[in-house]
Tab-separated table of C-alpha atoms in Angstrom:
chain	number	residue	atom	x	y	z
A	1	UNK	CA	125.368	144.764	93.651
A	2	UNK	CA	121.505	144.089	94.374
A	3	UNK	CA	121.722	141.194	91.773
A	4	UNK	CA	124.521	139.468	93.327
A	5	UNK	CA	123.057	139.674	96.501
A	6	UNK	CA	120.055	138.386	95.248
A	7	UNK	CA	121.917	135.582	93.334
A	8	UNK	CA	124.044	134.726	96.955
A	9	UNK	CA	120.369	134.377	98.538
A	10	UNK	CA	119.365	131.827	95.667
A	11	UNK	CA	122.039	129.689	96.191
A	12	UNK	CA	121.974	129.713	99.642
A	13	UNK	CA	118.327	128.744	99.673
A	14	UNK	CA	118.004	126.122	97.876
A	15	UNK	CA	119.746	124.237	100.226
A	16	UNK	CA	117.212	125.217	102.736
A	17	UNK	CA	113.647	122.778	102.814
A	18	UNK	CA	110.702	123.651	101.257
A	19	UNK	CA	107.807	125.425	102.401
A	20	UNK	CA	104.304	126.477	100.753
A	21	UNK	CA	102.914	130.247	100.955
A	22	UNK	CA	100.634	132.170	99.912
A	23	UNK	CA	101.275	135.605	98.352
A	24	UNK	CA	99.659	138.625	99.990
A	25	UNK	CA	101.527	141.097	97.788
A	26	UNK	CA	104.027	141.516	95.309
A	27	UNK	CA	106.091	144.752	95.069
A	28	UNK	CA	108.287	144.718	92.453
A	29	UNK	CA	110.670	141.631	92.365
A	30	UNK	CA	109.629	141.336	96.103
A	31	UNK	CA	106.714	139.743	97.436
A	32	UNK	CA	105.333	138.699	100.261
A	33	UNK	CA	104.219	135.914	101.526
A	34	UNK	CA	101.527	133.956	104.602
A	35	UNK	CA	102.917	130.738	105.816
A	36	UNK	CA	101.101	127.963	107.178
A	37	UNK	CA	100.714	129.302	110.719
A	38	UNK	CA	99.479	132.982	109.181
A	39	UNK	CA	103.319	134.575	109.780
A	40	UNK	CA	104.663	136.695	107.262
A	41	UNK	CA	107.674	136.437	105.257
A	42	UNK	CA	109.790	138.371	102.797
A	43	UNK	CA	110.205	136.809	99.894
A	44	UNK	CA	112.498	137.440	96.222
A	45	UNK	CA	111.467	135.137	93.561
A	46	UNK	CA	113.430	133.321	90.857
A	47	UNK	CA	113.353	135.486	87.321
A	48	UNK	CA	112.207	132.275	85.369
A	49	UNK	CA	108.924	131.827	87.525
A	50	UNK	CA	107.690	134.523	85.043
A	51	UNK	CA	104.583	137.230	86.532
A	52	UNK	CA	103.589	135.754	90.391
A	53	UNK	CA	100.008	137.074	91.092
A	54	UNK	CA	98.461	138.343	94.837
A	55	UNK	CA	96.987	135.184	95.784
A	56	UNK	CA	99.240	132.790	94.087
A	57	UNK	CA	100.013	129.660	96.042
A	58	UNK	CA	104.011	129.295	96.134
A	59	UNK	CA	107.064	127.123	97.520
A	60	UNK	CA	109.449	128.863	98.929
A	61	UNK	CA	112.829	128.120	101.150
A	62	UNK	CA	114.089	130.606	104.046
A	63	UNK	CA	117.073	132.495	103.700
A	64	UNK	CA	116.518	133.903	107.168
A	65	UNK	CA	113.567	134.074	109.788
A	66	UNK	CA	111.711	136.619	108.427
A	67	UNK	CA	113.318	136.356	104.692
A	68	UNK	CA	113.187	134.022	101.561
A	69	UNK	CA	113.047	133.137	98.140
A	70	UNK	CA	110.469	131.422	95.852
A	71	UNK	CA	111.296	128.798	94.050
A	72	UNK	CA	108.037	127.575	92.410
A	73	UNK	CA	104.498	128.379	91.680
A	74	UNK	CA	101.564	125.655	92.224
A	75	UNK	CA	98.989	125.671	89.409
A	76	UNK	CA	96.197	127.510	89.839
A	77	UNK	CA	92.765	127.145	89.528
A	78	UNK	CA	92.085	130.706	88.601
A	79	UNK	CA	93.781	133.425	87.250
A	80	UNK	CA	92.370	137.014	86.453
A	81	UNK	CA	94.179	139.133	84.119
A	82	UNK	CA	93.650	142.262	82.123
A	83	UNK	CA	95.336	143.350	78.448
A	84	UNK	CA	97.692	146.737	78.524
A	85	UNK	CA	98.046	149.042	76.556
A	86	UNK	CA	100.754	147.463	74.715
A	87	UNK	CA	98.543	143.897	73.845
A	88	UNK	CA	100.081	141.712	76.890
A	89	UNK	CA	98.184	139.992	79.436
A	90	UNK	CA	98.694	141.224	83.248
A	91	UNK	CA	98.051	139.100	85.617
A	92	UNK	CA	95.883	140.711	88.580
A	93	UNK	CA	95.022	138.139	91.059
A	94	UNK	CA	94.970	133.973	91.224
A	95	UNK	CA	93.255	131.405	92.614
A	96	UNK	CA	89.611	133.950	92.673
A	97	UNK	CA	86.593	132.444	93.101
A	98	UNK	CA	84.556	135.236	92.872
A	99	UNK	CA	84.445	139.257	91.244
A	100	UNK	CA	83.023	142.336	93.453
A	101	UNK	CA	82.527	145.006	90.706
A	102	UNK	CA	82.631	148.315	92.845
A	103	UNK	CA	80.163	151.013	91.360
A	104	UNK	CA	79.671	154.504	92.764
A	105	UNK	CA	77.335	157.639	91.834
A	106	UNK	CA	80.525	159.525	91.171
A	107	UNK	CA	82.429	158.573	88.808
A	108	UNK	CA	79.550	158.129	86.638
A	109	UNK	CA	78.971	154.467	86.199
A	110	UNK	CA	79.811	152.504	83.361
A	111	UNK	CA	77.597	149.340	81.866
A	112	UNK	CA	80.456	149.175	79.779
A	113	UNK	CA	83.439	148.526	81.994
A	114	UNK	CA	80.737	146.905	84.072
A	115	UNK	CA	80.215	144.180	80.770
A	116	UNK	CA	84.181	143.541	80.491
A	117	UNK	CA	83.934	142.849	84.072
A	118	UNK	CA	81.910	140.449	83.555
A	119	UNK	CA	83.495	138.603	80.459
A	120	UNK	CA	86.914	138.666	82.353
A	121	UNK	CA	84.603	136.706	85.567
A	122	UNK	CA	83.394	134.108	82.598
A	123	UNK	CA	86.965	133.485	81.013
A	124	UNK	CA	88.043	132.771	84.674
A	125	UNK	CA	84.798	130.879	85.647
A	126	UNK	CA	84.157	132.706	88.776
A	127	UNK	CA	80.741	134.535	89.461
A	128	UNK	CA	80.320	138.597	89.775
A	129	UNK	CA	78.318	140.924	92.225
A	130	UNK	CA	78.404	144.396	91.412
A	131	UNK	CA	78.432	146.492	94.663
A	132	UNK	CA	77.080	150.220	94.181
A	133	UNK	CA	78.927	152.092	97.255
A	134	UNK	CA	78.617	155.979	98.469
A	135	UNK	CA	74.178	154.957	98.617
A	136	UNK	CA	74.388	157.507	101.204
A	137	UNK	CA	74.629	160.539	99.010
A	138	UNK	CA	71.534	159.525	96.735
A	139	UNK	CA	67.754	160.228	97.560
A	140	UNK	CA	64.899	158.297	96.459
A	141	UNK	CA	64.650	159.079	93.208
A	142	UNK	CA	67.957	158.685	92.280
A	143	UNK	CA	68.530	155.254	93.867
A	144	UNK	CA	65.343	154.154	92.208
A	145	UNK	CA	66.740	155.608	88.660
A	146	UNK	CA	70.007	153.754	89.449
A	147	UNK	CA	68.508	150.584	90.809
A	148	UNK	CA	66.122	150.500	87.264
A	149	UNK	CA	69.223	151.388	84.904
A	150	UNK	CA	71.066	148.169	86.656
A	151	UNK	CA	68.215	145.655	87.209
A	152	UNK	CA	68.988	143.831	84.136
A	153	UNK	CA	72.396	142.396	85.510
A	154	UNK	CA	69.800	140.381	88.161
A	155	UNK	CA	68.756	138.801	85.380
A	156	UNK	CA	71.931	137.363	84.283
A	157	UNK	CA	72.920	135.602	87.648
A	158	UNK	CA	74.589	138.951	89.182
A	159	UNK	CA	73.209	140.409	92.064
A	160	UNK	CA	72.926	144.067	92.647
A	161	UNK	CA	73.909	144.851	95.991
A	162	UNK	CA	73.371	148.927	97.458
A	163	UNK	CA	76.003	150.480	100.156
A	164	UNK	CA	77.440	152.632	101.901
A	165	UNK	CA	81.001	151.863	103.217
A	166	UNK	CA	81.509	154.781	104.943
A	167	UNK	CA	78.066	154.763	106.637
A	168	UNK	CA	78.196	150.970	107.091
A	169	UNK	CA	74.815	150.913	106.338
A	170	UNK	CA	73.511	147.563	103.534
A	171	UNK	CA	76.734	145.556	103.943
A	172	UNK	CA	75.040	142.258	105.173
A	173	UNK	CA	74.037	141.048	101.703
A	174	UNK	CA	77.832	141.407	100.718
A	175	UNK	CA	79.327	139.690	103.773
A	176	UNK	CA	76.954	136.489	103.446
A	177	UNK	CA	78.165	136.679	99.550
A	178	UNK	CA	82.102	137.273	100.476
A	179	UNK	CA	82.109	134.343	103.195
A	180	UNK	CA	84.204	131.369	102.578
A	181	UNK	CA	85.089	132.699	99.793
A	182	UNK	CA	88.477	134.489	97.494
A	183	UNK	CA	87.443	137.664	96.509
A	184	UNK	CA	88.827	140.561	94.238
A	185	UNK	CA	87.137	143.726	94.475
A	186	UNK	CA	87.834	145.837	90.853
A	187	UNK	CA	86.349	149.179	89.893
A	188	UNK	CA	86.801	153.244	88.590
A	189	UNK	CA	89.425	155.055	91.102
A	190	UNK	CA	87.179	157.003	93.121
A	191	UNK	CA	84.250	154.154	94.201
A	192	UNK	CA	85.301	153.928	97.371
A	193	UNK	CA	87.077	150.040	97.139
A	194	UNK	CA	89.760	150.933	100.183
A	195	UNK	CA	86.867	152.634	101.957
A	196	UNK	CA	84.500	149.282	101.792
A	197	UNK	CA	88.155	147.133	102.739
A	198	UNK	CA	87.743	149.056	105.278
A	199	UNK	CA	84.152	148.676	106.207
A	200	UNK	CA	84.565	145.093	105.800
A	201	UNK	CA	87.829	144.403	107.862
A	202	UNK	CA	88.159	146.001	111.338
A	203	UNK	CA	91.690	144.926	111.790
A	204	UNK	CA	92.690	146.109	108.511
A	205	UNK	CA	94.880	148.695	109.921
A	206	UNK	CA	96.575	145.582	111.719
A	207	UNK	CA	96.594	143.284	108.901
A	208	UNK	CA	98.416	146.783	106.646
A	209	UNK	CA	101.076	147.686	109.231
A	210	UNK	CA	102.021	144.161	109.520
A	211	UNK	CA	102.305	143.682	105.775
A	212	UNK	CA	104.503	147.230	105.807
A	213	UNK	CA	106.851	146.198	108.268
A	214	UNK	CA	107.348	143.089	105.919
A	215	UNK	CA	107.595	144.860	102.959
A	216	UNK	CA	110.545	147.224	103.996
A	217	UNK	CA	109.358	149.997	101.539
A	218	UNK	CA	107.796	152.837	101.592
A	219	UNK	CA	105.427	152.184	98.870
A	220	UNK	CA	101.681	152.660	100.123
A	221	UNK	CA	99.687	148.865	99.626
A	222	UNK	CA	96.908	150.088	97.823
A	223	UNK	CA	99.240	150.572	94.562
A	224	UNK	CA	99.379	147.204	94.775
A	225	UNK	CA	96.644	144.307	95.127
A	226	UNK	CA	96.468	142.979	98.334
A	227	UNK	CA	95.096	140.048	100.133
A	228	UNK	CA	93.242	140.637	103.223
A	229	UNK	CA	91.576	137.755	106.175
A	230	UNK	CA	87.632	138.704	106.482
A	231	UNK	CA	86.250	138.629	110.140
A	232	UNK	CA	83.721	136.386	108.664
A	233	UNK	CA	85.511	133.996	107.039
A	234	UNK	CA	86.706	134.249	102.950
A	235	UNK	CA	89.321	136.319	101.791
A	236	UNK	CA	89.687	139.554	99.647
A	237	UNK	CA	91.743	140.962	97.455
A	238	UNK	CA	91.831	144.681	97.182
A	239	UNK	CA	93.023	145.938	93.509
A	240	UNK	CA	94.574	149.545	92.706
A	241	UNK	CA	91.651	151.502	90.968
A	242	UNK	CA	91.631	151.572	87.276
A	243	UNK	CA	90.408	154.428	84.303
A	244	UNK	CA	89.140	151.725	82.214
A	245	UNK	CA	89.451	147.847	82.158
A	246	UNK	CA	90.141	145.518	79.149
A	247	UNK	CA	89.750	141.378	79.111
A	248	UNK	CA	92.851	139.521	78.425
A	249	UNK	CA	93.700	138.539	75.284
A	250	UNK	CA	89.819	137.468	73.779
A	251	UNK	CA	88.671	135.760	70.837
A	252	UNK	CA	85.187	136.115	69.561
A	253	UNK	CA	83.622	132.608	71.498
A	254	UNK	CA	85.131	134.504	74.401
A	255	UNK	CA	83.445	137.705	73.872
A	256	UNK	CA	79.985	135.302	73.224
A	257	UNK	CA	80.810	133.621	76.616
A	258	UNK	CA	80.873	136.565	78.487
A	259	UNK	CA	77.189	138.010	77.051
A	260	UNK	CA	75.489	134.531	78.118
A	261	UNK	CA	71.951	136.257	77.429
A	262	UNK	CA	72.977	136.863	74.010
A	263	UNK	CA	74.450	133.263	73.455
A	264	UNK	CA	70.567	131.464	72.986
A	265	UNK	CA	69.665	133.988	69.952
A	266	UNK	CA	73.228	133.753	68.709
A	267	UNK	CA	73.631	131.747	65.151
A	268	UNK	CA	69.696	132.367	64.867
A	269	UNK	CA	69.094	135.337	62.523
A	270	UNK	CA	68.676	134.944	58.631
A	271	UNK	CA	71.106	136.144	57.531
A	272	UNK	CA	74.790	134.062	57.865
A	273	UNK	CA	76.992	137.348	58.201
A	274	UNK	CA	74.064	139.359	60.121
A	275	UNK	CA	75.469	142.843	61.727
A	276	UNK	CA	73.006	143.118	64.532
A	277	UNK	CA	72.227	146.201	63.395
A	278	UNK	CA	69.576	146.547	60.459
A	279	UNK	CA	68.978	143.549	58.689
A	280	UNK	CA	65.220	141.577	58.820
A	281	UNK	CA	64.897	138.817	60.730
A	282	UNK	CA	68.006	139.387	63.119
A	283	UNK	CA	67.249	136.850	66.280
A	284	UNK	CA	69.267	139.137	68.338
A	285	UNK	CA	67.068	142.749	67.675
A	286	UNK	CA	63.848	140.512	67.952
A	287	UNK	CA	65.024	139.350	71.302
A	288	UNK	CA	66.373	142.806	72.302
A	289	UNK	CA	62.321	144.065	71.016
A	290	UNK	CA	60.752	141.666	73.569
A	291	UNK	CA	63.272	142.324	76.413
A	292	UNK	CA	64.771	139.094	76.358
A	293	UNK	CA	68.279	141.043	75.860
A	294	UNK	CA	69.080	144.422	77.002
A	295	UNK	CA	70.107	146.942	74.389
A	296	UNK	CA	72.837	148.139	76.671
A	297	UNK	CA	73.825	144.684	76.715
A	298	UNK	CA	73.252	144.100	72.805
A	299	UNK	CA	75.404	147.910	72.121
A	300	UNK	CA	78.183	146.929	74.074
A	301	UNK	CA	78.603	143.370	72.639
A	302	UNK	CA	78.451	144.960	69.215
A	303	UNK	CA	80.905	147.658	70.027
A	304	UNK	CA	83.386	144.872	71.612
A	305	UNK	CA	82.521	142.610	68.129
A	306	UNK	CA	83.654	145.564	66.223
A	307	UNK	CA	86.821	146.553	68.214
A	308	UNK	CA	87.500	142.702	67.690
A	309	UNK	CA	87.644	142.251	64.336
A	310	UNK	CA	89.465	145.918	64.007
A	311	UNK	CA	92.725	144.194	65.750
């Protein structure tokens, strides 16, 4: 019955002119959608416009005031995804033009996920910050052991940015970054992402209920990725929290794009078919040796080589 209603809708709409949206969240085969003048719309899609992504830019006719159905899906100039379990590519969030990564003391903070961040950001061509929230609950010591065991990612372009969302304390350095413009914030479960939305957006319980009534279910937004208006300008995109992360579908260049430190010594050792690992001469352990390269950064490109060629 739902699919002929649906179907009904289609016809009906395409008889209807053409609009452009933006998608602020997709539930299901529902989405929905900002118009021109910021209003909010209801929105079924077409089954041959494939996966629509939060942040996709769309045309869409009106079936109703407050309902209607997408028809088409403007390119975009970015497109984040991540790989499931089962190989495919997922799309997360379009037209991005820049990565939060959202650390916390608790859960215990991973360089690695932290690293496939940060190749997903190169494959899309948008930079990364990595945001270490819940600063509150270190002391001294422990922010300086934390700040030392992440000081290398300043070194590659990323800046390393310490908060506390729920204080509201060290959140200037983040808004200048955020400002003007598309951000996704992505990170463990349990770093505090919907607390820092929250820090960030006073309105946000405004911008949710209105984006509830619209989505007529009772499914809570944060299961979702949503696209939020910053008081300061930009956007952001809020994703659900994850265990672990994985790249879309990679080949070896792209793993080498995503460890730019690493690309210089790359092709340099002595050996054709070097390993990294033991053999004399290796350009990548002699840079590693003299601090050019991180070994963090060297053990998880090795690990991700390896987990490469095992597939």
């Amino acid at each position: 019955m739902q699919e002929s209603v649906q179907s009904e809708q289609h016809d009906s709409a395409s008889k209807e002119p053409s609009h452009a949206g933006t998608v602020i969240c997709r539930f299901g085969r529902n989405l929905v959608i900002e118009d021109n003048k910021q209003q909010l719309i209801h929105c079924s899609f077409r089954q041959n416009l494939g996966h629509i992504a939060c942040g996709d830019r769309v045309i869409y006719q009106q079936t109703s005031e407050q309902e209607g159905v997408v028809s088409a899906v403007m390119d975009r100039q970015t497109l984040l995804t991540r790989a499931t379990f089962g190989g495919e590519e997922k799309p997360l969030a379009a037209n991005i033009t820049q990565m939060v990564i959202v650390l916390a003391p608790q859960p215990e903070p991973s360089e690695y996920l932290v690293d496939q961040y940060l190749i997903a950001a190169r494959r899309v061509g948008v930079p990364a910050v990595i945001t270490i929230n819940k600063a509150d609950l270190l002391d001294e010591a422990e922010t300086e052991a934390l700040q030392k065991r992440f000081a290398h990612y300043e070194l590659i372009d990323c800046p390393l940015i310490f908060i506390s969302a729920h204080q509201q304390q060290g959140l200037k350095p983040l808004t200048d970054l955020l400002q003007h413009q598309v951000s996704i914030l992505v990170g463990q479960s349990g770093v505090g992402k919907s607390s820092l939305t929250n820090a960030l957006i006073p309105d946000l319980d405004l911008q949710t209920q209105k984006l509830s009534d619209k989505r007529q279910v009772g499914q809570h937004t944060t299961s979702a990725s949503t696209l939020y208006d910053l008081p300061t300008g930009g956007r952001l995109i809020d994703s659900p929290g994850v265990r672990s992360f994985r790249p879309g579908k990679i080949d070896l260049q792209t793993l080498e794009n995503g460890f730019a430190d690493l690309a210089e010594f790359l092709g340099h050792c002595r050996f054709r078919d070097c390993s990294h690992t033991t053999e004399p001469d290796c350009a990548l352990l002699k840079a590693c040796e003299s601090g050019a390269i991180h070994p963090k950064r060297l053990e998880n490109f090795l690990h991700m080589k390896k987990e490469l060629e095992s597939t």
